[in-house]
């Protein structure tokens, strides 16, 4: 709900449990007042009444002790008298003379407008939007701030546009999507740190100090090393208690998130596309639109913050068509054959796939090239190894009663390709000697002709092929903001706009099938990608022990149904052995599949796999629609445990993983979370019936949870009786 108190000029945005309040100040700027637990009052201006003399120059001649650097703001331009970290920097006619943005008008309406060319949170029935116009009349620049309220998930989305309403050029050098000021600095900052084959595996928590903490990616992707999710929380906040503010961006490119603590000890959070190298020129009448930022507040720790984000991602980011439907159980050819794929091998994989409960065969990289040194950009099927072509192979797979999936990497071109030879200017580079990685360049998608060329090549090659699933990969960073046609300061953001355009175009041409995005493993696990693909390949690290950390970190911000996990040999990155049960229980955390050469496995093994697939189908609804409660973090622990609870609280799946062999595990007591205390639940392993209140408060001994053999990974289903 959005309220505007006309007398006091206060905006009050309310979700189920939160309030976000700001006002039009006496000087017509937008002054932030409060964000947190839901409150009744609109007029809380008493909180703003701080006057501190401090050398800061301002417009208020009669108020000598006015100080803009101790006020909260909704937008804070450089040169405006607020000397803290600015949220926007623009210049007009070459002068850094932006300042004095004045409130002009606002409107509140049901629903929301779409953001052209960018992914965003899709509106629900009760969604409302507040749109506020601010102008800099001296320079003729107009900003529009958008606030969209998603009541149920306790999420508020923000973005802004800037328009040149004058006669000379305006250049944008910093353009944060959101600026949120908090009084006080007593916060920790939480981020997801990682690297290639260890993406988001380290949940980092640091005490905020005076100065600026920065979470950023400059790789042209949201990256393996960083993630656009960030949170600030009270020092005493833990998984279940305490105040937490979570933030994320609906964006997949370079981003910058700053948490600055001012001299007075106030905290400012800025989220947006990166300003490094940004120099975006707006000719008269032109506009620039920021990506969307989302934020949530939880008074019940990090766990509730995650669940708010999970609900929001499922209800508003992922397409309705896919979000709650059972996902394919795939067999992917990559770890089975790498580049050595052929029609024969794929059909061989398919021949026993059904025995393992698999329904979709995915042909990964290699169908158009023998190695990674050629083929990208040309997109011509290797007819020697695939004599029936992709369309013929897809028909054969379908005739076996299976679905067919295919791997693509459309944003790239190999140096050794016809496309590159013909159009060496089609790549991003700042020199005649472009930087190279994996023998490939990044196509210059800032140019429409390149987007069209690659979309046409791929759709022509695949014309008539019945494809049910696409894996969309991206195997190197961008690294060079240079285009033969596009101004350098606009390349990174325009490239992202081009990528989204290409994704949307090919999705539409390939029949809007289920996409799984990927970026050399999990280098683009973000809300921008989830807008187009309901699931993302989480990491090339399929060692289940490492996956525990990767998946646990990813679950801080993203629902388990988005986290693509495969049952594999498990040793490809580590050489480490693991039990089948451990591997299954790790892989069934998210969207489940296989990545194995099935011909290496016995009939008995296949029966086990079949049992796993069946079991996954039985619990899948909890993955798609349930709430995740993390019980034991794997960090500094020998165990990892979580429970997924249905919204009706009539079912709960407890998973317990032993990361380290210990003697005492069976006598450990585990207390569940999320159950209804007044409901009685039956344990499907032992048949024991206990009330939720007992499972939540008394707990259970690990050794009593399961019936049979001692194992290092298992799940127990509790069902209401
Ligand atoms: C990186 C992906 O993460 C892998 O699963 C595989 O698709 C390779 N690329 C193929 O080149």
XYZ file of C-alpha atoms and ligand atoms in Angstrom:
732
model
C 0.000 0.000 0.000
C 1.212 3.508 -0.775
C -0.081 6.526 1.185
C 0.592 10.190 0.587
C -0.102 12.514 3.503
C -0.953 15.732 1.704
C -0.612 18.051 4.719
C 2.776 16.796 5.753
C 3.911 15.794 2.270
C 4.911 12.375 3.540
C 5.005 9.192 1.443
C 4.414 5.983 3.389
C 5.039 2.722 1.505
C 3.800 -0.331 3.366
C 4.223 -4.040 2.781
C 2.836 -6.836 4.960
C 5.463 -6.268 7.663
C 7.465 -3.198 6.662
C 7.237 0.578 6.286
C 9.325 2.845 4.075
C 8.767 6.542 4.751
C 10.080 9.743 3.185
C 8.869 13.275 2.656
C 9.161 16.332 0.504
C 11.392 18.586 2.593
C 10.962 22.316 3.192
C 13.432 22.823 0.389
C 11.618 20.488 -1.986
C 14.141 17.701 -1.935
C 13.129 14.118 -1.089
C 14.124 13.382 2.466
C 14.354 9.788 3.656
C 12.872 9.203 7.118
C 12.583 5.502 7.886
C 12.816 1.938 6.608
C 12.072 -1.060 8.820
C 9.329 -2.798 10.771
C 5.805 -1.627 9.929
C 4.686 1.532 11.755
C 1.343 3.359 11.983
C 2.298 7.027 11.737
C 2.918 8.860 8.509
C 4.281 11.986 10.070
C 7.589 11.000 11.596
C 9.384 14.165 10.580
C 10.551 14.672 14.168
C 13.287 12.184 13.321
C 14.734 14.485 10.673
C 15.134 17.487 12.869
C 18.910 17.511 13.179
C 20.951 20.607 12.714
C 24.674 20.346 12.972
C 27.044 23.100 12.052
C 29.776 21.627 9.928
C 31.209 23.897 7.226
C 28.943 22.376 4.611
C 27.662 24.988 2.173
C 23.960 25.144 1.444
C 21.177 27.333 0.151
C 19.541 28.197 3.436
C 20.902 31.599 4.234
C 18.732 32.051 7.299
C 19.517 28.577 8.750
C 23.215 28.774 9.517
C 23.332 25.351 11.086
C 21.644 23.495 8.226
C 23.719 20.527 7.079
C 22.636 18.426 4.111
C 25.201 15.783 5.020
C 23.241 14.628 8.035
C 19.848 14.360 6.315
C 18.541 11.232 4.715
C 17.918 11.477 0.967
C 16.164 9.410 -1.677
C 18.544 10.681 -4.323
C 21.713 12.582 -3.626
C 23.511 14.209 -6.559
C 27.119 15.284 -6.467
C 27.477 19.065 -5.977
C 24.232 19.384 -4.060
C 25.696 20.240 -0.659
C 25.598 16.648 0.606
C 29.272 15.757 0.801
C 28.707 12.027 1.410
C 29.050 9.445 -1.381
C 26.728 10.709 -4.140
C 24.138 8.498 -5.810
C 24.233 10.331 -9.147
C 26.800 12.396 -10.991
C 25.936 14.205 -14.174
C 27.299 17.139 -16.035
C 25.761 19.610 -18.407
C 27.787 21.331 -21.080
C 30.876 19.824 -19.552
C 30.412 21.403 -16.136
C 29.920 19.251 -13.094
C 27.142 21.522 -12.045
C 24.358 19.233 -11.103
C 22.513 20.046 -7.917
C 19.265 21.051 -6.407
C 16.829 18.479 -7.584
C 13.360 19.755 -6.695
C 10.220 17.742 -6.195
C 7.713 18.647 -8.930
C 4.925 16.091 -8.910
C 4.045 12.517 -8.208
C 1.453 9.888 -9.009
C 0.429 6.650 -7.367
C -1.127 3.909 -9.459
C -2.000 0.214 -9.462
C 0.444 -2.101 -11.201
C 3.635 -0.851 -12.779
C 5.105 0.143 -16.118
C 7.538 -2.214 -17.739
C 11.170 -1.146 -17.986
C 12.066 -1.043 -21.651
C 14.891 -3.385 -22.580
C 15.645 -4.420 -19.011
C 14.367 -7.203 -16.779
C 12.246 -6.168 -13.787
C 9.882 -7.490 -11.125
C 6.600 -8.441 -12.770
C 3.506 -6.892 -11.126
C 1.042 -8.919 -9.055
C -2.626 -8.171 -8.385
C -1.935 -5.890 -5.427
C 1.202 -4.196 -6.793
C 1.268 -0.393 -6.579
C 3.727 2.143 -7.908
C 4.741 5.609 -6.849
C 6.342 7.769 -9.501
C 7.985 11.042 -8.502
C 9.365 13.706 -10.798
C 12.261 15.892 -9.672
C 13.806 18.568 -11.825
C 17.003 20.534 -12.010
C 15.622 23.631 -13.696
C 18.890 25.461 -14.076
C 20.252 22.666 -16.229
C 16.992 21.294 -17.554
C 17.377 17.740 -16.395
C 14.485 15.643 -15.143
C 14.677 12.599 -12.889
C 11.798 10.190 -12.312
C 12.026 7.930 -9.279
C 9.909 4.754 -9.289
C 8.928 2.783 -6.187
C 6.970 -0.422 -6.717
C 5.548 -2.155 -3.675
C 5.160 -5.941 -3.456
C 3.167 -6.361 -0.246
C 3.170 -10.117 0.192
C 6.901 -10.695 -0.153
C 7.827 -7.552 1.835
C 9.763 -6.266 -1.150
C 10.073 -2.763 -2.594
C 11.565 -2.301 -6.053
C 13.184 0.936 -7.151
C 14.615 2.341 -10.347
C 14.943 5.747 -11.944
C 15.135 7.481 -15.274
C 16.900 10.672 -16.237
C 15.851 12.827 -19.161
C 17.560 15.691 -20.896
C 14.829 18.335 -21.187
C 17.189 21.093 -22.315
C 19.020 22.063 -25.458
C 22.572 20.944 -24.735
C 24.066 17.528 -23.994
C 23.899 16.016 -20.522
C 26.419 13.363 -19.520
C 25.774 10.767 -16.839
C 28.789 9.561 -14.854
C 27.115 7.794 -11.956
C 23.559 6.559 -11.820
C 22.621 4.445 -8.802
C 19.210 2.802 -8.996
C 18.573 3.385 -5.312
C 19.947 5.382 -2.400
C 18.831 4.335 1.084
C 19.977 6.259 4.146
C 19.922 4.795 7.642
C 20.490 6.691 10.863
C 23.316 4.967 12.700
C 26.150 2.670 11.689
C 25.718 -0.319 13.911
C 25.523 -2.823 11.103
C 27.385 -5.769 9.670
C 27.552 -6.131 5.908
C 26.915 -9.517 4.317
C 28.019 -10.463 0.792
C 28.477 -13.632 -1.229
C 32.132 -14.052 -2.074
C 33.522 -16.653 -4.430
C 35.500 -17.434 -7.547
C 35.297 -19.722 -10.563
C 34.272 -23.201 -9.334
C 33.533 -21.747 -5.892
C 30.824 -19.219 -6.693
C 28.999 -17.592 -3.737
C 30.437 -20.284 -1.480
C 31.719 -17.897 1.182
C 29.030 -15.986 3.029
C 31.104 -13.068 4.208
C 30.121 -10.893 7.156
C 32.063 -7.830 8.230
C 31.505 -5.081 10.728
C 30.851 -1.762 9.014
C 33.328 0.956 9.792
C 33.507 4.599 8.876
C 34.348 4.830 5.192
C 33.003 2.974 2.189
C 32.514 -0.758 1.693
C 32.184 -1.681 -1.978
C 30.712 -4.774 -3.598
C 31.307 -4.545 -7.334
C 31.861 -6.455 -10.523
C 33.795 -5.082 -13.478
C 33.782 -8.254 -15.581
C 30.804 -7.495 -17.800
C 28.889 -10.128 -15.806
C 27.593 -10.299 -12.276
C 30.560 -12.670 -11.976
C 31.921 -15.736 -10.190
C 33.737 -13.601 -7.638
C 30.968 -11.302 -6.489
C 27.184 -11.276 -6.529
C 24.777 -8.317 -6.614
C 23.087 -9.571 -3.432
C 24.124 -7.565 -0.364
C 22.658 -7.231 3.140
C 23.242 -5.113 6.198
C 22.184 -6.472 9.557
C 22.299 -5.783 13.257
C 25.420 -7.240 14.877
C 23.260 -9.658 16.887
C 21.272 -10.836 13.862
C 21.593 -14.513 13.045
C 19.686 -16.991 10.917
C 16.446 -16.572 12.886
C 16.623 -13.364 14.887
C 17.528 -9.732 14.480
C 17.136 -6.998 11.917
C 18.325 -7.556 8.366
C 18.011 -5.414 5.245
C 18.574 -7.354 2.032
C 19.220 -5.819 -1.388
C 19.729 -7.090 -4.904
C 19.788 -5.833 -8.480
C 17.774 -7.155 -11.399
C 20.851 -6.901 -13.590
C 23.594 -9.170 -14.960
C 26.382 -6.755 -15.861
C 28.899 -4.559 -14.058
C 27.437 -3.372 -10.811
C 28.469 -1.241 -7.901
C 27.070 -1.363 -4.385
C 28.456 0.982 -1.798
C 27.757 1.022 1.903
C 29.185 4.262 3.253
C 29.349 5.312 6.856
C 29.507 9.080 7.263
C 31.505 11.162 9.759
C 28.402 11.305 11.938
C 28.027 7.546 11.801
C 25.051 7.311 9.447
C 24.888 4.581 6.819
C 24.105 5.023 3.134
C 23.448 2.099 0.807
C 23.799 2.697 -2.945
C 22.962 0.085 -5.563
C 23.259 0.315 -9.307
C 25.155 -0.315 -12.496
C 28.842 0.392 -12.087
C 30.040 3.940 -12.605
C 33.550 2.761 -13.547
C 34.030 4.007 -17.099
C 30.442 5.249 -17.317
C 30.102 8.320 -19.497
C 26.651 8.283 -21.064
C 25.619 11.214 -23.204
C 21.982 12.251 -23.418
C 21.150 14.440 -26.368
C 18.132 16.744 -25.924
C 14.963 14.675 -25.214
C 16.952 11.461 -24.625
C 16.508 9.319 -21.525
C 18.501 6.748 -19.578
C 16.859 4.154 -17.403
C 18.602 2.436 -14.492
C 18.306 -1.274 -13.736
C 15.890 -2.181 -10.957
C 17.051 -2.600 -7.364
C 15.004 -4.600 -4.882
C 15.074 -4.465 -1.099
C 13.497 -6.295 1.783
C 13.519 -6.015 5.554
C 13.323 -8.871 8.040
C 13.123 -8.640 11.820
C 13.624 -12.408 11.940
C 17.163 -12.755 10.774
C 18.806 -13.814 7.558
C 16.526 -16.821 7.136
C 13.403 -14.675 6.761
C 15.271 -12.264 4.490
C 16.090 -15.214 2.216
C 12.501 -16.429 2.269
C 11.235 -12.936 1.342
C 13.591 -12.884 -1.623
C 12.685 -16.463 -2.567
C 8.985 -15.571 -2.611
C 9.605 -12.452 -4.634
C 11.829 -14.177 -7.188
C 9.224 -16.884 -7.671
C 6.212 -14.611 -7.868
C 7.685 -11.673 -9.779
C 11.019 -12.410 -11.445
C 10.615 -15.881 -12.973
C 8.074 -16.365 -15.748
C 4.769 -17.701 -14.427
C 4.727 -20.390 -17.090
C 7.777 -22.155 -15.671
C 8.116 -21.184 -12.059
C 5.954 -23.766 -10.298
C 5.953 -26.500 -12.976
C 8.013 -29.652 -12.537
C 11.402 -29.156 -14.127
C 13.005 -31.546 -16.589
C 15.231 -34.221 -15.056
C 18.052 -33.939 -17.542
C 21.005 -36.054 -18.535
C 23.603 -33.573 -19.776
C 26.364 -34.750 -22.109
C 29.137 -32.468 -20.778
C 30.766 -34.460 -18.005
C 29.926 -37.685 -19.885
C 31.807 -36.801 -23.096
C 32.946 -33.172 -23.028
C 33.582 -32.200 -26.684
C 33.608 -35.809 -27.904
C 29.866 -35.916 -28.519
C 28.194 -37.567 -31.496
C 24.722 -38.593 -32.543
C 25.603 -42.150 -31.633
C 26.772 -41.208 -28.152
C 23.761 -39.026 -27.477
C 21.413 -41.792 -28.597
C 23.315 -44.193 -26.388
C 22.834 -41.857 -23.416
C 19.177 -41.591 -24.332
C 18.752 -45.364 -24.627
C 19.040 -45.936 -20.889
C 17.943 -42.506 -19.697
C 14.384 -43.621 -19.077
C 15.585 -46.488 -16.889
C 17.041 -43.828 -14.623
C 13.880 -41.730 -14.483
C 15.413 -39.098 -16.782
C 13.072 -37.287 -19.173
C 15.318 -34.850 -21.085
C 18.569 -35.441 -22.957
C 20.726 -32.330 -23.244
C 23.408 -32.075 -25.906
C 26.014 -29.718 -24.448
C 28.954 -28.064 -26.217
C 30.590 -29.886 -29.142
C 27.676 -30.374 -31.572
C 29.185 -27.863 -34.002
C 32.890 -28.125 -33.137
C 35.492 -30.649 -31.944
C 37.076 -28.295 -29.392
C 36.733 -24.758 -28.065
C 38.912 -23.189 -30.754
C 36.287 -22.796 -33.486
C 32.629 -22.698 -34.380
C 31.168 -20.038 -32.100
C 29.528 -17.415 -34.269
C 29.164 -19.717 -37.294
C 26.729 -22.121 -35.678
C 26.989 -24.915 -38.245
C 26.212 -28.433 -37.048
C 29.103 -30.884 -37.432
C 27.390 -33.190 -39.920
C 30.057 -35.842 -39.657
C 29.301 -36.482 -36.038
C 25.629 -35.512 -36.302
C 24.549 -36.921 -39.667
C 20.834 -36.397 -38.982
C 21.427 -32.785 -37.982
C 19.996 -31.310 -34.812
C 16.486 -31.594 -36.114
C 16.923 -35.303 -36.997
C 18.518 -36.041 -33.637
C 15.745 -34.217 -31.795
C 13.168 -36.324 -33.677
C 14.950 -39.543 -32.727
C 15.088 -38.505 -29.085
C 11.418 -37.612 -29.136
C 10.598 -40.952 -30.753
C 12.184 -42.572 -27.686
C 9.691 -40.720 -25.503
C 12.242 -38.197 -24.232
C 12.663 -34.447 -24.541
C 15.605 -32.774 -26.191
C 17.804 -29.933 -24.958
C 20.652 -28.074 -26.652
C 23.618 -25.944 -25.547
C 24.299 -22.494 -27.046
C 26.715 -19.654 -26.357
C 25.280 -16.898 -28.557
C 27.117 -13.869 -27.157
C 30.533 -15.119 -28.306
C 32.551 -15.701 -31.457
C 35.717 -17.792 -31.901
C 38.702 -16.086 -33.449
C 38.768 -18.998 -35.859
C 35.334 -18.505 -37.396
C 33.923 -17.241 -40.660
C 31.904 -14.640 -38.839
C 34.995 -13.101 -37.264
C 36.968 -13.240 -40.504
C 34.170 -11.472 -42.310
C 33.405 -8.980 -39.554
C 36.434 -8.409 -37.318
C 34.662 -5.252 -36.152
C 31.830 -7.279 -34.598
C 33.716 -7.825 -31.347
C 34.264 -5.710 -28.265
C 37.813 -4.455 -28.135
C 39.824 -1.398 -27.300
C 42.657 -2.311 -29.656
C 43.342 -3.919 -33.032
C 44.569 -6.858 -31.008
C 41.543 -7.827 -28.912
C 42.031 -9.569 -25.579
C 41.284 -13.263 -25.956
C 40.054 -15.972 -23.605
C 39.197 -19.622 -24.465
C 40.008 -18.689 -28.109
C 36.933 -16.476 -28.192
C 35.848 -12.866 -28.305
C 32.720 -11.192 -27.005
C 30.369 -10.112 -29.781
C 29.555 -6.421 -29.809
C 25.901 -6.629 -28.852
C 25.714 -2.863 -28.398
C 25.030 -2.960 -32.165
C 21.622 -4.103 -33.378
C 23.073 -5.520 -36.601
C 25.253 -7.907 -34.570
C 22.326 -9.000 -32.388
C 20.265 -9.648 -35.525
C 23.067 -11.440 -37.364
C 23.686 -13.918 -34.547
C 19.985 -14.441 -33.819
C 19.401 -15.181 -37.522
C 22.332 -17.582 -37.800
C 21.210 -19.603 -34.795
C 17.536 -19.631 -35.626
C 18.230 -20.599 -39.247
C 20.472 -23.482 -38.187
C 17.879 -24.743 -35.744
C 14.835 -24.121 -37.898
C 12.361 -26.966 -37.668
C 14.236 -28.672 -34.807
C 11.953 -29.563 -31.917
C 13.921 -28.318 -28.939
C 12.448 -28.411 -25.444
C 15.248 -26.868 -23.430
C 18.150 -24.519 -24.039
C 21.313 -24.209 -21.966
C 22.643 -20.682 -22.610
C 26.317 -20.350 -21.730
C 28.822 -17.438 -21.508
C 32.419 -18.563 -21.088
C 34.596 -15.504 -20.622
C 34.498 -12.035 -19.130
C 34.117 -8.910 -21.218
C 37.245 -7.053 -20.026
C 37.272 -4.418 -22.796
C 34.792 -1.580 -23.065
C 35.459 -0.795 -26.688
C 33.240 -0.921 -29.760
C 33.776 0.132 -33.356
C 30.448 1.952 -33.231
C 29.403 2.691 -29.657
C 30.873 5.366 -27.413
C 33.246 3.789 -24.910
C 31.487 5.133 -21.807
C 28.254 3.446 -22.890
C 29.599 0.025 -23.881
C 29.133 -2.000 -20.695
C 25.492 -1.083 -20.156
C 24.569 -1.184 -23.849
C 26.188 -4.622 -24.075
C 23.873 -5.821 -21.311
C 20.878 -4.332 -23.126
C 22.032 -6.198 -26.272
C 22.406 -9.484 -24.366
C 18.888 -9.163 -22.981
C 17.592 -8.368 -26.466
C 19.314 -11.455 -27.882
C 17.959 -13.633 -25.082
C 14.421 -12.340 -25.626
C 14.669 -12.724 -29.421
C 15.975 -16.283 -29.389
C 13.573 -17.295 -26.648
C 10.721 -16.107 -28.772
C 12.046 -17.731 -31.969
C 12.761 -21.056 -30.279
C 9.215 -21.229 -28.974
C 9.662 -19.902 -25.439
C 11.060 -23.201 -24.162
C 12.683 -23.562 -20.752
C 16.069 -21.838 -20.675
C 18.812 -22.660 -18.208
C 21.402 -19.903 -18.196
C 25.024 -20.519 -17.315
C 28.249 -18.556 -17.348
C 31.256 -20.857 -17.292
C 29.458 -22.412 -14.365
C 27.813 -19.852 -12.070
C 29.256 -16.516 -13.189
C 25.893 -14.937 -13.955
C 23.669 -16.117 -11.129
C 21.494 -13.048 -10.796
C 17.952 -11.745 -11.039
C 18.493 -10.404 -14.559
C 19.141 -13.905 -15.858
C 16.315 -15.385 -13.782
C 13.881 -13.092 -15.574
C 14.615 -15.135 -18.724
C 15.492 -18.537 -17.266
C 13.837 -20.192 -14.270
C 17.054 -21.992 -13.359
C 20.785 -21.345 -13.626
C 23.735 -23.740 -13.787
C 25.217 -23.075 -10.376
C 28.850 -24.035 -10.837
C 31.187 -26.195 -12.881
C 32.279 -27.557 -9.540
C 30.191 -30.704 -9.142
C 32.139 -32.133 -6.225
C 29.248 -32.543 -3.767
C 31.280 -31.382 -0.746
C 32.150 -28.120 -2.475
C 28.608 -27.870 -3.824
C 27.268 -27.774 -0.250
C 28.998 -24.426 0.281
C 28.171 -23.118 -3.187
C 24.492 -24.007 -2.913
C 24.173 -22.821 0.680
C 25.606 -19.398 -0.224
C 23.421 -19.168 -3.322
C 20.316 -19.886 -1.220
C 20.883 -16.674 0.741
C 19.322 -14.748 -2.128
C 17.904 -17.233 -4.621
C 15.208 -19.902 -4.249
C 16.311 -23.537 -4.441
C 14.270 -24.141 -7.619
C 16.634 -21.773 -9.474
C 19.753 -23.658 -8.365
C 20.580 -26.263 -11.008
C 22.377 -29.256 -9.489
C 23.445 -32.499 -11.137
C 24.286 -35.928 -9.830
C 27.733 -36.504 -11.337
C 30.764 -38.684 -10.796
C 31.515 -36.015 -8.267
C 35.267 -36.174 -8.611
C 35.912 -34.097 -11.706
C 37.116 -30.981 -9.910
C 38.591 -32.652 -6.852
C 39.305 -36.316 -7.490
C 37.398 -36.897 -4.237
C 35.081 -39.880 -3.833
C 31.588 -39.614 -2.404
C 28.678 -41.951 -1.740
C 25.651 -42.047 -4.047
C 23.352 -41.001 -1.218
C 25.493 -38.009 -0.395
C 25.573 -36.974 -4.055
C 21.818 -37.399 -4.443
C 21.002 -35.477 -1.315
C 23.238 -32.601 -2.392
C 21.918 -32.532 -5.960
C 18.256 -32.729 -4.953
C 18.718 -29.411 -3.106
C 17.675 -27.640 -6.324
C 16.632 -28.394 -9.934
C 17.839 -31.999 -10.220
C 19.576 -33.757 -13.142
C 22.440 -36.055 -14.138
C 25.769 -35.570 -15.832
C 27.303 -39.042 -16.266
C 28.234 -41.524 -18.949
C 25.392 -43.913 -18.172
C 27.061 -46.689 -20.161
C 29.642 -46.952 -17.392
C 26.984 -47.898 -14.845
C 25.425 -51.286 -14.079
C 21.736 -52.162 -14.158
C 21.803 -52.053 -10.363
C 23.224 -48.513 -10.400
C 20.539 -47.443 -12.839
C 17.909 -48.790 -10.517
C 19.372 -46.658 -7.759
C 19.312 -43.612 -10.056
C 15.731 -44.413 -10.963
C 14.874 -44.475 -7.264
C 16.518 -41.087 -6.820
C 14.612 -39.579 -9.733
C 11.338 -40.932 -8.371
C 12.150 -39.614 -4.932
C 12.979 -36.219 -6.422
C 9.610 -36.086 -8.180
C 7.940 -36.848 -4.863
C 9.619 -33.967 -3.083
C 9.867 -31.574 -6.047
C 6.828 -29.556 -5.021
C 8.672 -28.562 -1.842
C 11.569 -27.342 -3.980
C 9.300 -25.386 -6.291
C 6.911 -23.867 -3.766
C 8.136 -24.444 -0.212
C 10.024 -22.353 2.333
C 13.671 -23.042 3.081
C 14.876 -23.048 6.690
C 18.631 -23.455 7.113
C 19.341 -25.448 10.277
C 23.110 -25.944 10.364
C 25.464 -23.864 8.274
C 28.328 -25.852 6.730
C 30.758 -23.103 7.697
C 32.965 -24.167 10.589
C 30.879 -27.278 10.963
C 31.061 -30.983 10.212
C 27.416 -30.986 9.116
C 24.979 -29.238 6.870
C 21.262 -29.408 7.427
C 18.107 -27.671 6.248
C 14.395 -28.266 6.086
C 12.003 -27.345 3.279
C 8.451 -26.750 4.492
C 5.309 -26.486 2.363
C 3.387 -23.200 2.618
C 0.487 -25.102 4.212
C 2.973 -26.610 6.668
C 1.596 -30.077 6.021
C 4.890 -31.450 4.653
C 8.531 -30.927 5.468
C 11.673 -32.456 4.059
C 14.632 -32.533 6.403
C 18.064 -33.088 4.848
C 21.139 -33.866 6.879
C 24.619 -34.120 5.379
C 27.724 -35.248 7.172
C 30.700 -33.400 5.756
C 33.215 -34.933 8.067
C 33.152 -38.334 9.699
C 32.499 -37.927 13.403
C 31.689 -40.433 16.081
C 28.991 -38.467 17.794
C 26.653 -37.621 14.945
C 23.962 -40.128 15.861
C 23.493 -38.700 19.318
C 23.318 -35.114 18.124
C 20.013 -33.343 18.730
C 18.532 -31.401 15.865
C 15.652 -28.970 16.311
C 13.527 -28.363 13.236
C 12.170 -25.032 12.074
C 9.163 -23.789 10.139
C 6.678 -26.505 11.199
C 3.245 -25.832 12.665
C 3.533 -26.557 16.404
C -0.069 -27.735 16.531
C 0.181 -30.264 13.727
C 1.296 -33.872 14.224
C 3.812 -35.178 11.678
C 4.805 -38.705 10.668
C 8.440 -39.505 9.873
C 8.468 -41.515 6.622
C 11.602 -43.413 7.649
C 10.598 -44.594 11.115
C 6.841 -44.074 11.170
C 7.172 -42.105 14.419
C 4.526 -39.416 14.929
C 5.386 -36.250 16.845
C 3.840 -32.823 17.159
C 5.466 -29.869 15.457
C 5.920 -28.337 18.903
C 8.089 -31.317 19.881
C 10.106 -31.325 16.657
C 10.643 -27.565 16.974
C 11.485 -27.377 20.655
C 12.667 -30.742 21.908
C 14.101 -31.835 18.561
C 15.162 -35.303 17.503
C 18.311 -37.329 17.782
C 19.970 -37.744 14.399
C 20.362 -41.500 14.948
C 16.597 -41.864 15.455
C 15.683 -40.078 12.247
C 16.428 -42.839 9.797
C 15.720 -46.508 9.759
C 18.365 -48.339 7.845
C 22.051 -48.091 7.179
C 24.337 -45.444 8.538
C 25.005 -42.971 5.737
C 26.522 -39.531 5.267
C 23.556 -37.993 3.470
C 19.860 -38.540 3.890
C 16.466 -36.912 3.867
C 13.402 -37.525 5.973
C 9.913 -36.518 4.948
C 7.517 -35.397 7.660
C 3.859 -35.465 6.671
C 0.911 -34.161 8.654
C -1.301 -36.907 10.009
C 30.812 -24.162 -19.127
C 29.607 -24.823 -18.529
O 29.465 -24.459 -17.206
C 29.731 -26.320 -18.689
O 28.664 -26.974 -18.048
C 29.761 -26.631 -20.148
O 28.535 -26.282 -20.731
C 30.913 -25.910 -20.819
N 30.908 -24.508 -20.523
C 30.882 -26.107 -22.309
O 31.803 -25.364 -22.980
